[in-house]
Amino acid sequence: MGLSSPFPVPAPICNSPSQYTEGPAGVSSACTYTAPQHTNTSFPSAMGAYLWLVWYNAASKLLPKHWTLAVTYEACDRAYATVYEVSNELSGFYQSRVIRRVHLTSNHPSGAYGGRILLGEVNDNALCSLEAYSDTAAELVNSQNRKRGQNSSNCHDWALIIVRSLEDALLLPQGALARLEKCPRVG
């Protein structure tokens, strides 16, 4: 049994993550490995992470697309992601869940990969808060559905709540919410 290093493993970093805002067509997947530059080898600098909105095609052009939030440490198609989402499969109420080690551009049980947009780079504070934000947003969506009727709020509202909260807490760059609001919702 080998010992693991206390230092982060260098992650593949793409040349310009801001260029990745569309679906699979036209998106470069070339990555280069860049070792982090540490000024103090006993305390390595924190690695940045990328927060994406990923959407999946619906079964019909009239149904809503499924939205998830994904965190990666690289900005390319082959990136592995931690995916945050809400699902109402069994109970009729939305429940948040986290799925680890999913390819950023892989298909979802609800539909084929439709596209993604980079919402911004996030730090450790945002990553530590993301699961709690997801749980709270799911509760808010369920509360709205109890008041206004089942499915009046969905995964789109859940994602909007989280991104607005992260932006308000200065854990996500300003403008992320505006980019998210322009993403496709139907089809």
Tab-separated table of C-alpha atoms in Angstrom:
chain	number	residue	atom	x	y	z
A	1	MET	CA	0.000	0.000	0.000
A	2	GLY	CA	1.580	3.315	-1.101
A	3	LEU	CA	1.509	6.587	0.729
A	4	SER	CA	-0.333	9.478	-0.837
A	5	SER	CA	1.279	12.873	-1.160
A	6	PRO	CA	-0.076	15.768	0.932
A	7	PHE	CA	0.431	18.049	-2.079
A	8	PRO	CA	-2.163	18.489	-4.807
A	9	VAL	CA	-1.548	16.635	-8.046
A	10	PRO	CA	-0.984	19.086	-10.908
A	11	ALA	CA	-4.198	19.325	-12.879
A	12	PRO	CA	-4.435	19.753	-16.628
A	13	ILE	CA	-5.090	23.390	-17.412
A	14	CYS	CA	-6.402	24.508	-20.793
A	15	ASN	CA	-5.063	27.621	-22.404
A	16	SER	CA	-8.224	29.711	-22.202
A	17	PRO	CA	-11.195	28.379	-20.217
A	18	SER	CA	-13.336	31.371	-21.174
A	19	GLN	CA	-13.587	30.046	-24.745
A	20	TYR	CA	-15.603	27.032	-23.603
A	21	THR	CA	-19.195	28.201	-23.700
A	22	GLU	CA	-20.920	25.975	-26.237
A	23	GLY	CA	-21.845	22.379	-26.857
A	24	PRO	CA	-19.620	19.695	-28.315
A	25	ALA	CA	-19.379	21.223	-31.790
A	26	GLY	CA	-16.396	23.519	-32.098
A	27	VAL	CA	-15.058	22.970	-28.599
A	28	SER	CA	-11.387	22.105	-28.448
A	29	SER	CA	-10.435	19.370	-26.048
A	30	ALA	CA	-6.673	19.946	-26.170
A	31	CYS	CA	-5.189	20.323	-22.715
A	32	THR	CA	-1.678	20.860	-21.530
A	33	TYR	CA	-0.372	19.913	-18.123
A	34	THR	CA	0.975	22.824	-16.111
A	35	ALA	CA	2.560	22.259	-12.732
A	36	PRO	CA	1.474	24.783	-10.095
A	37	GLN	CA	4.084	27.333	-9.093
A	38	HIS	CA	4.644	27.182	-5.330
A	39	THR	CA	6.528	29.839	-3.446
A	40	ASN	CA	6.514	27.830	-0.226
A	41	THR	CA	6.838	24.093	-0.760
A	42	SER	CA	5.436	23.230	2.651
A	43	PHE	CA	2.147	25.065	1.940
A	44	PRO	CA	1.170	24.763	-1.723
A	45	SER	CA	-1.135	27.388	-3.182
A	46	ALA	CA	-4.792	26.464	-3.585
A	47	MET	CA	-5.810	25.166	-6.982
A	48	GLY	CA	-8.609	27.029	-8.702
A	49	ALA	CA	-11.700	25.226	-9.843
A	50	TYR	CA	-14.179	25.967	-12.609
A	51	LEU	CA	-17.951	26.093	-12.107
A	52	TRP	CA	-20.027	25.164	-15.143
A	53	LEU	CA	-23.702	25.055	-15.949
A	54	VAL	CA	-24.277	21.878	-17.987
A	55	TRP	CA	-27.562	21.164	-19.736
A	56	TYR	CA	-28.963	17.980	-21.216
A	57	ASN	CA	-31.454	17.636	-24.053
A	58	ALA	CA	-35.052	16.884	-23.169
A	59	ALA	CA	-37.033	13.979	-24.613
A	60	SER	CA	-39.220	16.478	-26.468
A	61	LYS	CA	-38.687	19.978	-27.863
A	62	LEU	CA	-41.492	21.140	-25.531
A	63	LEU	CA	-40.031	19.761	-22.287
A	64	PRO	CA	-37.463	21.518	-20.106
A	65	LYS	CA	-33.789	20.677	-20.443
A	66	HIS	CA	-32.128	19.278	-17.331
A	67	TRP	CA	-29.586	21.651	-15.757
A	68	THR	CA	-26.736	20.668	-13.459
A	69	LEU	CA	-23.789	22.513	-11.945
A	70	ALA	CA	-20.392	20.909	-12.415
A	71	VAL	CA	-17.022	21.631	-10.807
A	72	THR	CA	-13.808	20.719	-12.615
A	73	TYR	CA	-10.129	21.423	-12.073
A	74	GLU	CA	-9.478	21.640	-15.794
A	75	ALA	CA	-11.324	23.332	-18.622
A	76	CYS	CA	-11.625	20.762	-21.387
A	77	ASP	CA	-14.015	18.065	-22.630
A	78	ARG	CA	-12.115	15.223	-20.965
A	79	ALA	CA	-12.336	16.850	-17.542
A	80	TYR	CA	-13.781	14.854	-14.693
A	81	ALA	CA	-16.398	16.770	-12.761
A	82	THR	CA	-18.242	16.723	-9.505
A	83	VAL	CA	-21.853	17.233	-10.553
A	84	TYR	CA	-24.473	18.889	-8.354
A	85	GLU	CA	-28.098	18.473	-9.333
A	86	VAL	CA	-31.661	18.136	-8.112
A	87	SER	CA	-33.893	15.242	-8.965
A	88	ASN	CA	-37.546	14.481	-8.253
A	89	GLU	CA	-37.548	10.885	-9.499
A	90	LEU	CA	-39.307	9.083	-6.649
A	91	SER	CA	-40.944	11.397	-4.153
A	92	GLY	CA	-42.208	14.194	-6.374
A	93	PHE	CA	-40.086	16.588	-4.335
A	94	TYR	CA	-36.678	17.733	-5.456
A	95	GLN	CA	-33.678	16.317	-3.625
A	96	SER	CA	-30.146	17.527	-4.155
A	97	ARG	CA	-27.407	15.054	-4.884
A	98	VAL	CA	-23.727	15.032	-5.721
A	99	ILE	CA	-22.169	12.697	-8.266
A	100	ARG	CA	-18.392	12.483	-8.432
A	101	ARG	CA	-16.014	11.556	-11.277
A	102	VAL	CA	-18.331	12.228	-14.193
A	103	HIS	CA	-16.954	13.391	-17.539
A	104	LEU	CA	-18.000	16.983	-18.086
A	105	THR	CA	-19.513	16.217	-21.501
A	106	SER	CA	-21.019	12.795	-20.791
A	107	ASN	CA	-24.697	12.030	-21.276
A	108	HIS	CA	-27.170	12.043	-18.386
A	109	PRO	CA	-29.996	9.560	-17.690
A	110	SER	CA	-32.465	12.379	-18.466
A	111	GLY	CA	-30.986	13.048	-21.916
A	112	ALA	CA	-27.970	13.537	-24.135
A	113	TYR	CA	-25.352	16.170	-23.355
A	114	GLY	CA	-26.569	19.460	-24.812
A	115	GLY	CA	-23.904	21.998	-23.873
A	116	ARG	CA	-22.259	23.966	-21.117
A	117	ILE	CA	-21.177	27.432	-20.139
A	118	LEU	CA	-18.385	28.464	-17.835
A	119	LEU	CA	-19.823	30.475	-14.950
A	120	GLY	CA	-16.442	31.307	-13.478
A	121	GLU	CA	-13.496	30.258	-11.419
A	122	VAL	CA	-14.295	29.454	-7.807
A	123	ASN	CA	-12.112	29.099	-4.735
A	124	ASP	CA	-12.141	26.697	-1.804
A	125	ASN	CA	-14.721	28.791	0.088
A	126	ALA	CA	-17.221	28.348	-2.735
A	127	LEU	CA	-16.451	24.634	-3.066
A	128	CYS	CA	-16.968	24.092	0.666
A	129	SER	CA	-20.339	25.853	0.472
A	130	LEU	CA	-21.693	24.357	-2.732
A	131	GLU	CA	-23.373	21.294	-1.238
A	132	ALA	CA	-25.104	23.403	1.429
A	133	TYR	CA	-26.229	25.905	-1.220
A	134	SER	CA	-27.597	22.993	-3.269
A	135	ASP	CA	-29.558	21.565	-0.341
A	136	THR	CA	-31.010	24.971	0.550
A	137	ALA	CA	-31.937	25.735	-3.070
A	138	ALA	CA	-33.739	22.364	-3.322
A	139	GLU	CA	-35.747	23.248	-0.200
A	140	LEU	CA	-36.665	26.633	-1.705
A	141	VAL	CA	-37.775	25.009	-4.983
A	142	ASN	CA	-39.924	22.513	-3.053
A	143	SER	CA	-41.422	25.332	-0.984
A	144	GLN	CA	-42.361	27.248	-4.135
A	145	ASN	CA	-43.862	24.108	-5.669
A	146	ARG	CA	-46.020	23.559	-2.566
A	147	LYS	CA	-47.293	27.146	-2.848
A	148	ARG	CA	-47.746	27.407	-6.644
A	149	GLY	CA	-48.258	23.802	-7.713
A	150	GLN	CA	-46.042	20.850	-8.529
A	151	ASN	CA	-43.265	21.570	-11.052
A	152	SER	CA	-43.844	25.321	-11.137
A	153	SER	CA	-40.173	25.529	-10.100
A	154	ASN	CA	-37.535	23.108	-11.339
A	155	CYS	CA	-33.785	22.578	-11.826
A	156	HIS	CA	-33.525	25.918	-13.650
A	157	ASP	CA	-34.794	27.769	-10.572
A	158	TRP	CA	-32.493	25.661	-8.364
A	159	ALA	CA	-29.442	26.660	-10.437
A	160	LEU	CA	-30.500	30.333	-10.495
A	161	ILE	CA	-30.809	30.377	-6.695
A	162	ILE	CA	-27.340	28.872	-6.233
A	163	VAL	CA	-25.585	31.107	-8.757
A	164	ARG	CA	-27.319	34.231	-7.425
A	165	SER	CA	-26.289	33.266	-3.883
A	166	LEU	CA	-22.677	32.587	-4.868
A	167	GLU	CA	-22.488	35.845	-6.804
A	168	ASP	CA	-24.046	37.820	-3.913
A	169	ALA	CA	-21.531	36.249	-1.491
A	170	LEU	CA	-18.711	37.268	-3.888
A	171	LEU	CA	-17.770	33.600	-4.321
A	172	LEU	CA	-18.478	33.715	-8.062
A	173	PRO	CA	-17.496	36.516	-10.469
A	174	GLN	CA	-20.106	39.149	-11.263
A	175	GLY	CA	-21.904	38.413	-14.529
A	176	ALA	CA	-22.268	34.672	-13.927
A	177	LEU	CA	-25.996	35.008	-13.219
A	178	ALA	CA	-26.532	37.018	-16.412
A	179	ARG	CA	-24.750	34.313	-18.456
A	180	LEU	CA	-26.807	31.569	-16.793
A	181	GLU	CA	-30.100	33.353	-17.511
A	182	LYS	CA	-29.318	33.230	-21.265
A	183	CYS	CA	-28.864	29.431	-21.340
A	184	PRO	CA	-31.362	27.207	-23.181
A	185	ARG	CA	-34.237	25.952	-21.045
A	186	VAL	CA	-36.455	23.964	-23.403
A	187	GLY	CA	-35.844	21.156	-25.871
